[in-house]
């Protein structure tokens, strides 16, 4: 049932191009995003003054990426909240709020309770869920399913990727309904979206390089992920994946925040994973890399192929992903992060599919 792989996690990592295709391709017809399962129109969206995204864990990290994308394309304020915090913060939610609830299982108790609270306050609920007929799906006004198939490994991979995919679809469709996107940009993003599964396959086929980096660094006891903007959101997910299955202490930082405290932890041999796929922030990130290198850090960088030469000058090792529209890069960036966590955990002899102290679905508070 593991399809020839040693772990469900490896199988599920490799299934991502298919899961992405299954989630996205049927919803693109003649170059347009078609969300038949969504009952929202342009009038409703124009009236909506705020989008509130609610989730836990990796699903929350999808929300962090979504904030950048939705605010850029829709020009509406987007707030992202951990479900466990939302419930107790007296949230500013009204009938003009659209709540996007993200959950693989559809049963996470904090997320479900937050959904109910948002509903009570009058918000409309759009959920992104993988398990058909789950509690969150049943209690939402609209549901967009991720067609990732069953996810067995505790650490999410393919569900994360398909949640991101649905965010792209929502962003494109809402921007079209609101008239906040030009035809040219819309067409460009849609055509790039269709290339993502092939680009994912390319990254997965070249996984030996990531395995090699894991073999160099698997003995580290503390690892930092730095990035800006969407790269920061990917750093959060890379860090969570790593600590969850390999038990290495790791932290993700917005690169510009390093010098406000964390840089004091950087010393000879500390591994810093520097995410620099956002090309408009590439130079800024590289100056952070120079700072950590001068304090003795080893740097494993990640960027797009077109920046390979510029990056290799500064970092110890560079992971490359194919170029695409910046909005879609998270779908490519996250794969090397998952693979790195997987190989590091493998080399440390960890119980990858069932990490200690964790359950697949968190149904108690
Ligand atoms: C991390 C992971 C968890 C889940 C979180 C939310 O790899 O899997 O952080 O993302 O427990 O679960 P769902 O999406 O089922 O609500």
Coordinates of C-alpha atoms and ligand atoms in Angstrom, one line a residue:
X1 CA 0.0 0.0 0.0
X2 CA 3.1 2.2 0.2
X3 CA 3.5 1.8 -3.5
X4 CA 7.0 0.5 -3.2
X5 CA 8.2 3.4 -1.0
X6 CA 9.7 2.9 2.5
X7 CA 7.2 5.4 4.0
X8 CA 3.8 6.9 3.3
X9 CA 5.5 10.3 3.5
X10 CA 7.8 9.5 0.6
X11 CA 4.9 8.1 -1.4
X12 CA 2.8 11.2 -0.7
X13 CA 5.6 13.6 -1.5
X14 CA 6.0 11.8 -4.9
X15 CA 2.2 11.9 -5.5
X16 CA 2.1 15.7 -5.5
X17 CA 2.2 16.4 -9.2
X18 CA -0.8 14.1 -9.6
X19 CA -2.6 15.6 -6.6
X20 CA -2.0 19.1 -8.0
X21 CA -3.3 18.0 -11.4
X22 CA -6.4 16.4 -10.0
X23 CA -7.2 19.5 -7.9
X24 CA -6.5 22.1 -10.6
X25 CA -6.9 20.8 -14.1
X26 CA -10.7 19.9 -14.0
X27 CA -11.3 23.5 -12.7
X28 CA -9.6 25.1 -15.7
X29 CA -11.7 25.1 -18.9
X30 CA -10.7 27.0 -22.0
X31 CA -8.1 28.9 -20.1
X32 CA -10.5 30.1 -17.4
X33 CA -10.9 29.1 -13.7
X34 CA -14.3 27.5 -13.3
X35 CA -15.4 26.9 -9.7
X36 CA -18.9 25.3 -10.2
X37 CA -18.9 24.4 -6.5
X38 CA -18.7 28.0 -5.4
X39 CA -21.8 30.2 -4.9
X40 CA -20.2 33.6 -4.5
X41 CA -20.6 36.3 -7.1
X42 CA -19.0 39.7 -7.8
X43 CA -21.6 41.6 -5.9
X44 CA -21.0 39.6 -2.8
X45 CA -17.2 40.0 -3.1
X46 CA -17.5 43.8 -3.6
X47 CA -19.5 44.0 -0.4
X48 CA -16.9 41.9 1.5
X49 CA -14.5 44.2 3.4
X50 CA -12.2 41.6 4.8
X51 CA -11.0 38.1 4.4
X52 CA -10.1 36.1 7.5
X53 CA -8.2 32.9 7.0
X54 CA -8.4 30.4 9.9
X55 CA -6.4 27.1 10.2
X56 CA -3.8 25.2 12.3
X57 CA -0.3 24.0 11.6
X58 CA 0.7 23.5 8.0
X59 CA -2.8 24.5 6.9
X60 CA -2.1 27.8 8.7
X61 CA 1.1 28.1 6.7
X62 CA -0.9 27.8 3.5
X63 CA -2.9 30.7 4.9
X64 CA 0.3 32.7 5.3
X65 CA 1.1 32.3 1.6
X66 CA -2.5 33.0 0.8
X67 CA -2.4 36.4 2.5
X68 CA 0.4 37.6 0.2
X69 CA -1.4 36.3 -2.9
X70 CA -4.9 37.4 -2.1
X71 CA -4.0 40.9 -0.9
X72 CA -1.9 41.4 -4.0
X73 CA -4.5 40.3 -6.5
X74 CA -7.7 41.4 -4.7
X75 CA -6.5 44.6 -2.9
X76 CA -8.6 43.6 0.1
X77 CA -7.3 43.1 3.6
X78 CA -6.6 39.5 4.5
X79 CA -6.0 38.4 8.1
X80 CA -4.6 35.0 9.0
X81 CA -5.3 33.5 12.3
X82 CA -4.4 30.3 14.1
X83 CA -7.7 28.7 14.9
X84 CA -6.7 28.3 18.6
X85 CA -6.1 32.0 18.9
X86 CA -9.1 33.2 16.8
X87 CA -11.5 31.8 19.3
X88 CA -10.2 33.8 22.2
X89 CA -9.3 37.1 20.6
X90 CA -12.8 38.6 20.2
X91 CA -12.3 38.7 16.4
X92 CA -13.3 41.6 14.3
X93 CA -15.7 39.5 12.1
X94 CA -19.0 40.8 10.7
X95 CA -21.5 39.8 8.0
X96 CA -19.1 41.5 5.6
X97 CA -16.3 39.1 6.4
X98 CA -15.5 36.1 4.3
X99 CA -13.8 33.4 6.3
X100 CA -11.6 30.9 4.5
X101 CA -11.1 27.8 6.7
X102 CA -8.3 25.5 5.7
X103 CA -8.2 21.9 6.9
X104 CA -6.9 18.6 5.5
X105 CA -8.9 16.4 7.8
X106 CA -11.9 18.7 8.2
X107 CA -12.0 17.5 11.8
X108 CA -9.5 19.7 13.7
X109 CA -11.3 20.7 16.8
X110 CA -9.9 24.2 17.1
X111 CA -10.6 25.0 13.4
X112 CA -14.1 23.6 13.7
X113 CA -14.8 25.7 16.8
X114 CA -13.4 28.8 15.2
X115 CA -15.6 28.2 12.1
X116 CA -18.7 28.0 14.4
X117 CA -17.6 31.3 16.1
X118 CA -17.1 33.1 12.8
X119 CA -20.5 31.8 11.6
X120 CA -22.1 33.0 14.8
X121 CA -20.7 36.5 14.1
X122 CA -22.3 36.5 10.7
X123 CA -19.4 35.6 8.4
X124 CA -19.7 33.5 5.3
X125 CA -17.6 30.4 5.4
X126 CA -15.7 29.0 2.5
X127 CA -13.6 26.0 3.4
X128 CA -10.8 24.2 1.7
X129 CA -11.0 20.6 2.8
X130 CA -9.5 17.2 1.8
X131 CA -11.9 14.8 3.5
X132 CA -15.3 14.7 1.8
X133 CA -18.2 15.0 4.1
X134 CA -16.1 15.9 7.2
X135 CA -17.4 18.2 9.9
X136 CA -15.8 21.4 8.6
X137 CA -17.1 20.6 5.1
X138 CA -20.6 20.0 6.3
X139 CA -20.8 23.2 8.3
X140 CA -19.4 25.6 5.6
X141 CA -21.4 27.7 3.2
X142 CA -19.1 26.7 0.4
X143 CA -16.5 23.9 0.1
X144 CA -13.7 23.6 -2.3
X145 CA -12.3 20.1 -2.1
X146 CA -8.6 19.4 -2.5
X147 CA -8.3 16.2 -4.4
X148 CA -5.2 14.9 -2.7
X149 CA -6.6 11.5 -1.9
X150 CA -6.1 9.9 1.5
X151 CA -3.1 11.3 3.4
X152 CA -1.7 8.7 5.8
X153 CA 1.7 10.1 7.0
X154 CA 1.2 12.4 10.0
X155 CA 3.3 15.1 8.4
X156 CA 1.2 16.7 5.6
X157 CA 2.7 17.1 2.1
X158 CA 0.3 16.5 -0.7
X159 CA -2.6 18.1 1.2
X160 CA -0.5 21.2 1.8
X161 CA 0.3 21.4 -2.0
X162 CA -3.3 21.0 -3.0
X163 CA -4.5 23.6 -0.5
X164 CA -2.1 26.0 -2.1
X165 CA -3.4 25.0 -5.5
X166 CA -7.0 25.9 -4.4
X167 CA -5.7 29.2 -3.1
X168 CA -4.4 30.1 -6.6
X169 CA -7.8 29.2 -8.1
X170 CA -9.7 31.3 -5.6
X171 CA -7.3 34.2 -6.1
X172 CA -7.7 34.1 -9.9
X173 CA -11.5 33.6 -9.8
X174 CA -12.1 36.4 -7.2
X175 CA -9.8 38.8 -9.0
X176 CA -11.7 38.2 -12.2
X177 CA -15.0 38.7 -10.4
X178 CA -13.7 41.9 -8.8
X179 CA -12.0 43.1 -11.9
X180 CA -8.7 43.6 -10.1
X181 CA -6.6 41.6 -12.6
X182 CA -5.7 42.4 -16.2
X183 CA -6.6 39.8 -18.9
X184 CA -2.9 39.5 -19.7
X185 CA -1.8 38.7 -16.2
X186 CA -4.7 36.3 -15.7
X187 CA -3.8 34.4 -18.8
X188 CA -0.2 34.3 -17.9
X189 CA -0.8 32.9 -14.4
X190 CA -3.3 30.3 -15.8
X191 CA -0.8 29.1 -18.3
X192 CA 1.9 28.9 -15.7
X193 CA -0.4 27.0 -13.4
X194 CA -0.7 24.3 -15.9
X195 CA 3.1 23.8 -16.0
X196 CA 3.4 23.4 -12.2
X197 CA 3.0 19.6 -12.1
X198 CA 5.7 19.0 -14.7
X199 CA 8.0 21.4 -12.8
X200 CA 7.2 19.5 -9.6
X201 CA 8.2 16.2 -11.4
X202 CA 11.5 17.8 -12.4
X203 CA 12.3 18.7 -8.8
X204 CA 11.3 15.2 -7.5
X205 CA 13.3 13.4 -10.1
X206 CA 16.4 15.3 -8.9
X207 CA 15.9 14.5 -5.3
X208 CA 19.3 12.9 -4.9
X209 CA 20.8 16.3 -4.5
X210 CA 18.6 17.0 -1.5
X211 CA 19.5 13.6 -0.1
X212 CA 23.1 14.6 -0.4
X213 CA 22.6 17.9 1.5
X214 CA 20.7 16.0 4.2
X215 CA 23.6 13.6 4.5
X216 CA 25.9 16.6 5.2
X217 CA 23.6 18.3 7.8
X218 CA 21.6 15.6 9.5
X219 CA 23.6 15.7 12.6
X220 CA 22.9 19.4 13.3
X221 CA 21.0 20.1 16.5
X222 CA 19.7 23.5 15.5
X223 CA 18.7 24.8 12.0
X224 CA 17.3 28.2 10.9
X225 CA 15.2 29.0 8.0
X226 CA 15.2 32.6 6.7
X227 CA 13.2 34.3 3.9
X228 CA 11.1 37.3 3.1
X229 CA 7.5 37.5 2.0
X230 CA 6.3 34.3 0.5
X231 CA 9.8 32.7 1.1
X232 CA 9.2 33.4 4.8
X233 CA 5.9 31.5 4.7
X234 CA 7.7 28.6 3.0
X235 CA 10.4 28.8 5.7
X236 CA 7.8 28.3 8.4
X237 CA 6.6 25.2 6.7
X238 CA 10.1 23.9 6.0
X239 CA 10.9 24.4 9.7
X240 CA 7.8 22.7 10.9
X241 CA 8.3 19.7 8.7
X242 CA 11.9 19.3 9.8
X243 CA 11.3 19.6 13.6
X244 CA 8.1 17.4 13.4
X245 CA 9.8 14.4 11.9
X246 CA 13.5 14.7 12.6
X247 CA 13.3 16.2 16.1
X248 CA 15.9 18.8 15.2
X249 CA 15.2 22.1 16.8
X250 CA 14.5 24.6 14.1
X251 CA 13.1 28.1 13.7
X252 CA 11.9 30.1 10.8
X253 CA 12.6 33.8 10.7
X254 CA 11.7 36.7 8.5
X255 CA 15.2 37.5 7.3
X256 CA 15.0 41.1 8.2
X257 CA 14.2 40.3 11.8
X258 CA 17.5 38.4 12.3
X259 CA 19.4 41.4 13.5
X260 CA 16.7 42.2 16.1
X261 CA 17.8 39.3 18.2
X262 CA 18.1 35.9 16.6
X263 CA 21.4 36.5 14.9
X264 CA 23.0 36.0 18.4
X265 CA 22.3 32.3 18.0
X266 CA 24.3 32.0 14.8
X267 CA 27.7 30.5 15.4
X268 CA 30.4 28.5 13.6
X269 CA 28.7 25.6 11.8
X270 CA 25.0 26.6 12.4
X271 CA 23.0 25.6 9.4
X272 CA 20.9 28.4 7.8
X273 CA 18.5 27.5 5.0
X274 CA 18.1 30.7 3.0
X275 CA 15.0 30.9 0.9
X276 CA 15.4 33.4 -2.0
X277 CA 12.9 32.5 -4.7
X278 CA 11.2 35.9 -4.7
X279 CA 13.5 37.6 -7.2
X280 CA 12.5 41.1 -6.2
X281 CA 13.9 40.5 -2.8
X282 CA 16.8 38.4 -3.9
X283 CA 19.5 41.0 -3.2
X284 CA 18.1 41.8 0.3
X285 CA 18.1 38.1 1.2
X286 CA 21.7 37.7 -0.1
X287 CA 22.8 40.5 2.2
X288 CA 21.3 38.5 5.1
X289 CA 23.2 35.5 3.9
X290 CA 26.5 37.5 4.0
X291 CA 25.7 38.5 7.6
X292 CA 25.2 34.9 8.8
X293 CA 28.1 33.6 6.8
X294 CA 30.4 36.1 8.4
X295 CA 29.4 34.6 11.8
X296 CA 30.4 31.2 10.6
X297 CA 27.0 29.7 9.4
X298 CA 26.8 27.1 6.7
X299 CA 24.2 28.2 4.2
X300 CA 22.0 26.0 2.1
X301 CA 20.2 28.3 -0.3
X302 CA 17.1 27.9 -2.5
X303 CA 16.4 30.0 -5.5
X304 CA 15.1 29.9 -9.1
X305 CA 17.3 28.6 -11.9
X306 CA 17.7 32.0 -13.4
X307 CA 19.4 33.2 -10.2
X308 CA 21.6 30.1 -9.9
X309 CA 24.9 31.9 -10.7
X310 CA 24.2 34.9 -8.4
X311 CA 23.4 32.6 -5.5
X312 CA 26.2 30.1 -5.9
X313 CA 28.7 32.9 -5.3
X314 CA 27.4 33.4 -1.8
X315 CA 26.0 30.1 -0.3
X316 CA 27.7 26.8 0.4
X317 CA 25.1 24.8 -1.6
X318 CA 22.2 26.0 -3.8
X319 CA 18.9 24.2 -4.3
X320 CA 17.3 25.3 -7.6
X321 CA 13.7 25.2 -8.7
X322 CA 12.4 26.1 -12.1
X323 CA 11.3 29.6 -12.8
X324 CA 7.6 30.4 -12.8
X325 CA 5.2 33.2 -11.9
X326 CA 6.2 34.4 -8.4
X327 CA 2.7 33.7 -7.0
X328 CA 3.1 30.0 -7.9
X329 CA 6.7 29.5 -6.6
X330 CA 5.6 28.2 -3.2
X331 CA 4.4 25.1 -4.9
X332 CA 7.9 24.4 -6.1
X333 CA 9.8 25.7 -3.2
X334 CA 8.1 23.5 -0.6
X335 CA 9.1 20.2 -2.3
X336 CA 12.8 20.5 -1.5
X337 CA 11.9 21.5 2.1
X338 CA 9.7 18.3 2.4
X339 CA 12.5 16.2 0.9
X340 CA 15.1 17.7 3.1
X341 CA 13.0 17.0 6.3
X342 CA 12.3 13.5 5.0
X343 CA 15.9 12.5 4.3
X344 CA 17.2 14.1 7.5
X345 CA 14.7 12.1 9.5
X346 CA 15.5 9.0 7.6
X347 CA 19.2 9.4 8.4
X348 CA 18.5 9.9 12.0
X349 CA 16.4 6.8 12.2
X350 CA 13.2 8.5 13.1
X351 CA 9.7 7.0 12.9
X352 CA 8.8 9.2 9.9
X353 CA 5.2 8.3 9.4
X354 CA 4.3 8.4 13.1
X355 CA 6.4 11.0 14.8
X356 CA 6.4 10.9 18.6
X357 CA 3.6 12.7 20.5
X358 CA 1.6 13.5 17.3
X359 CA -1.7 12.4 15.9
X360 CA -2.9 12.8 12.3
X361 CA -6.0 14.6 13.2
X362 CA -6.2 16.8 16.4
X363 CA -9.7 16.4 17.7
X364 CA -9.0 17.4 21.3
X365 CA -8.1 20.9 22.4
Ligands
LIG1 C1 2.0 19.2 10.0 C2 0.6 18.9 10.1 C3 -0.2 19.6 11.0 C4 -1.6 19.9 10.4 C5 -2.6 20.5 11.4 C6 -3.9 20.9 10.8 O1 2.7 18.4 9.1 O2 0.2 18.0 9.4 O3 0.4 20.8 11.4 O4 -1.4 20.7 9.3 O5 -2.7 19.6 12.5 O6 -4.6 19.8 10.4 P1 -5.8 19.9 9.4 O7 -5.3 20.5 8.1 O8 -6.3 18.5 9.2 O9 -6.8 20.8 10.1

